[in-house]
Amino acid sequence: EIEPNNTLSEATILENGKMYDAFFDHSSGMDEDDYYKFDIDAWDNVTVKLSNYSVLDSTTAIMHLNLPDGSNVSFFKKTTAGDDDIGQYSFISESSGTCTIRLYNYSKEAIPYQIGFVASKHQHSCDSWSTTKQATCTQNGEKTAVCTVCGNTVVEVIAATGHKWNTVYTVDKAATYTEEGSESIRCLLC
């Protein structure tokens, strides 16, 4: 980390999927605040990660995350996977905007850590679908449902069925002594 990022206006901008090496720098003898920010889209699945969590947690480090909708959290939950000492907080964003993180430590110790986030697009989860437009042989149809997570209406295309051809010819014009006739195969559906 390149210091200073000790104020919100100097916040380090985090990139999605990247962990950043950082440390609390108490060389001034003052309590240390480190600020970070990152942008997310509405309905993103987001996980903020912080390494060296148990050391930070035991030295009165406070992790404060402000979300775009104005809500905030003041904790991270330690993962139990493997030997990684990772604290994390996961959420689904209800609005687009900038998240800010303020880490502050009152121990006066120079403590290294890593910080980052991962955001992925929300995948809708729908229970029951309604057909709003039937598909035909040549035109797509449509179905809709309401996502059980975000409450948005989801619209999906029902592919055109394609023609189902009859195997028997239909006489279009009967032949006469003076003119040829014609016949064709027709679709059973349209």
Coordinates of C-alpha atoms in Angstrom, one line a residue:
E1 CA 0.0 0.0 0.0
I2 CA 1.1 3.5 -0.7
E3 CA 0.5 5.7 2.3
P4 CA -1.3 7.9 3.0
N5 CA -4.9 6.6 2.6
N6 CA -5.7 8.0 6.0
T7 CA -8.8 10.0 4.9
L8 CA -11.8 9.2 2.8
S9 CA -10.6 11.7 0.1
E10 CA -7.4 9.7 -0.1
A11 CA -9.0 6.3 -0.1
T12 CA -7.3 3.5 -2.1
I13 CA -9.5 2.4 -5.0
L14 CA -9.9 -1.4 -5.0
E15 CA -10.2 -3.5 -8.2
N16 CA -12.6 -6.4 -8.3
G17 CA -10.8 -9.7 -7.6
K18 CA -7.5 -8.2 -6.5
M19 CA -6.0 -8.4 -3.0
Y20 CA -3.9 -5.5 -1.8
D21 CA -1.0 -5.6 0.6
A22 CA -1.4 -3.0 3.3
F23 CA -0.4 -2.1 6.8
F24 CA -1.3 0.1 9.7
D25 CA 1.5 2.7 9.9
H26 CA 1.8 4.2 13.4
S27 CA 5.1 6.0 12.7
S28 CA 3.4 9.3 13.6
G29 CA 2.4 7.9 17.0
M30 CA -1.3 8.5 16.1
D31 CA -4.1 6.1 15.7
E32 CA -4.2 4.8 12.2
D33 CA -7.2 4.9 9.8
D34 CA -7.0 3.2 6.4
Y35 CA -9.7 4.0 3.8
Y36 CA -10.7 2.0 0.7
K37 CA -13.5 2.3 -1.8
F38 CA -14.9 0.3 -4.8
D39 CA -17.9 0.5 -7.1
I40 CA -20.6 -2.2 -7.5
D41 CA -23.7 -2.6 -9.5
A42 CA -27.2 -3.3 -8.2
W43 CA -27.8 -7.0 -7.3
D44 CA -24.1 -7.9 -7.5
N45 CA -23.0 -10.7 -5.1
V46 CA -20.1 -9.1 -3.2
T47 CA -17.6 -10.5 -0.7
V48 CA -15.1 -8.2 1.1
K49 CA -12.0 -10.0 2.4
L50 CA -9.4 -9.0 5.0
S51 CA -6.4 -11.2 5.8
N52 CA -4.5 -11.4 9.1
Y53 CA -7.9 -11.2 10.6
S54 CA -7.2 -12.7 14.1
V55 CA -4.3 -10.3 14.7
L56 CA -6.4 -7.3 13.6
D57 CA -9.4 -8.5 15.6
S58 CA -7.3 -9.0 18.8
T59 CA -5.7 -5.6 18.6
T60 CA -8.9 -3.5 18.6
A61 CA -8.9 -3.1 14.9
I62 CA -12.4 -2.0 13.7
M63 CA -13.7 -2.8 10.2
H64 CA -16.5 -0.5 9.0
L65 CA -18.2 -1.0 5.6
N66 CA -20.6 1.6 4.1
L67 CA -22.9 0.3 1.4
P68 CA -24.3 2.4 -1.5
D69 CA -27.8 2.3 0.0
G70 CA -26.6 4.1 3.1
S71 CA -26.5 1.0 5.3
N72 CA -23.3 -0.1 7.0
V73 CA -21.7 -3.0 8.9
S74 CA -19.0 -3.0 11.5
F75 CA -17.7 -6.5 11.5
F76 CA -16.3 -9.2 9.3
K77 CA -16.9 -12.9 9.7
K78 CA -13.9 -15.2 9.9
T79 CA -14.0 -18.0 7.4
T80 CA -13.2 -21.5 8.6
A81 CA -11.8 -22.8 5.2
G82 CA -8.2 -24.1 5.5
D83 CA -5.5 -22.3 7.4
D84 CA -6.3 -18.9 5.8
D85 CA -6.8 -16.2 8.4
I86 CA -9.4 -14.4 6.5
G87 CA -12.3 -12.2 7.7
Q88 CA -15.0 -11.6 5.2
Y89 CA -18.4 -10.0 4.8
S90 CA -20.7 -11.1 2.0
F91 CA -23.9 -9.4 0.7
I92 CA -26.1 -8.8 -2.3
S93 CA -26.1 -5.1 -3.3
E94 CA -29.6 -3.6 -3.6
S95 CA -28.2 -0.5 -5.4
S96 CA -25.4 0.6 -7.6
G97 CA -22.7 2.9 -6.2
T98 CA -19.5 3.2 -4.2
C99 CA -18.7 1.1 -1.1
T100 CA -16.3 2.6 1.4
I101 CA -14.3 0.7 4.0
R102 CA -12.7 2.3 7.0
L103 CA -10.2 0.2 9.0
Y104 CA -8.9 1.7 12.2
N105 CA -6.6 0.4 14.8
Y106 CA -5.9 1.7 18.3
S107 CA -3.0 -0.7 19.2
K108 CA -0.2 1.6 17.9
E109 CA 1.3 -1.5 16.3
A110 CA 2.4 -1.7 12.6
I111 CA 0.2 -4.6 11.5
P112 CA 0.3 -5.9 7.9
Y113 CA -2.8 -7.2 6.2
Q114 CA -4.4 -7.8 2.8
I115 CA -7.7 -6.4 1.7
G116 CA -9.8 -6.9 -1.4
F117 CA -13.3 -7.7 -2.8
V118 CA -14.9 -10.0 -5.3
A119 CA -18.2 -9.0 -7.1
S120 CA -20.1 -11.2 -9.5
K121 CA -23.3 -10.6 -11.3
H122 CA -26.5 -11.7 -9.5
Q123 CA -28.1 -14.9 -10.9
H124 CA -31.9 -14.8 -10.8
S125 CA -33.7 -17.5 -8.9
C126 CA -37.3 -18.1 -10.1
D127 CA -39.8 -20.6 -8.9
S128 CA -42.7 -20.4 -11.3
W129 CA -42.9 -19.1 -14.8
S130 CA -45.8 -17.8 -16.8
T131 CA -46.0 -17.9 -20.6
T132 CA -46.8 -14.3 -21.7
K133 CA -46.5 -15.0 -25.5
Q134 CA -46.7 -18.4 -27.1
A135 CA -43.9 -19.4 -29.5
T136 CA -45.0 -20.2 -33.0
C137 CA -43.3 -22.0 -35.9
T138 CA -41.5 -18.9 -37.0
Q139 CA -41.6 -16.4 -34.0
N140 CA -40.1 -16.6 -30.5
G141 CA -42.4 -16.6 -27.5
E142 CA -41.8 -15.2 -24.0
K143 CA -42.1 -16.3 -20.4
T144 CA -41.8 -14.2 -17.2
A145 CA -41.2 -14.9 -13.5
V146 CA -40.3 -12.9 -10.4
C147 CA -36.8 -13.5 -8.9
T148 CA -37.1 -14.8 -5.3
V149 CA -33.9 -12.9 -4.3
C150 CA -34.2 -9.4 -5.8
G151 CA -37.9 -9.2 -6.6
N152 CA -37.4 -8.1 -10.2
T153 CA -39.4 -9.5 -13.1
V154 CA -37.3 -11.8 -15.3
V155 CA -38.2 -12.2 -19.0
E156 CA -36.9 -15.1 -21.0
V157 CA -37.3 -16.1 -24.7
I158 CA -39.1 -19.2 -25.7
A159 CA -37.5 -20.4 -28.9
A160 CA -39.7 -20.6 -32.0
T161 CA -40.8 -24.3 -32.5
G162 CA -39.9 -24.6 -36.2
H163 CA -42.2 -26.2 -38.7
K164 CA -43.4 -29.7 -38.3
W165 CA -43.9 -30.9 -41.8
N166 CA -46.7 -33.2 -42.9
T167 CA -45.5 -36.4 -44.7
V168 CA -48.5 -36.3 -47.1
Y169 CA -48.7 -33.9 -50.0
T170 CA -51.6 -31.6 -50.3
V171 CA -53.1 -30.9 -53.8
D172 CA -52.9 -27.1 -54.3
K173 CA -54.3 -27.1 -57.8
A174 CA -55.8 -30.1 -59.6
A175 CA -54.3 -31.0 -62.9
T176 CA -56.6 -30.7 -66.0
Y177 CA -56.2 -31.8 -69.6
T178 CA -54.7 -28.5 -70.5
E179 CA -52.8 -27.4 -67.3
E180 CA -50.4 -29.0 -64.9
G181 CA -51.5 -29.2 -61.2
S182 CA -49.4 -28.6 -58.1
E183 CA -49.0 -30.0 -54.7
S184 CA -47.0 -29.2 -51.6
I185 CA -46.1 -30.4 -48.1
R186 CA -47.5 -28.2 -45.4
C187 CA -46.7 -27.6 -41.7
L188 CA -49.0 -29.5 -39.3
L189 CA -48.9 -26.6 -36.9
C190 CA -49.5 -23.5 -39.0

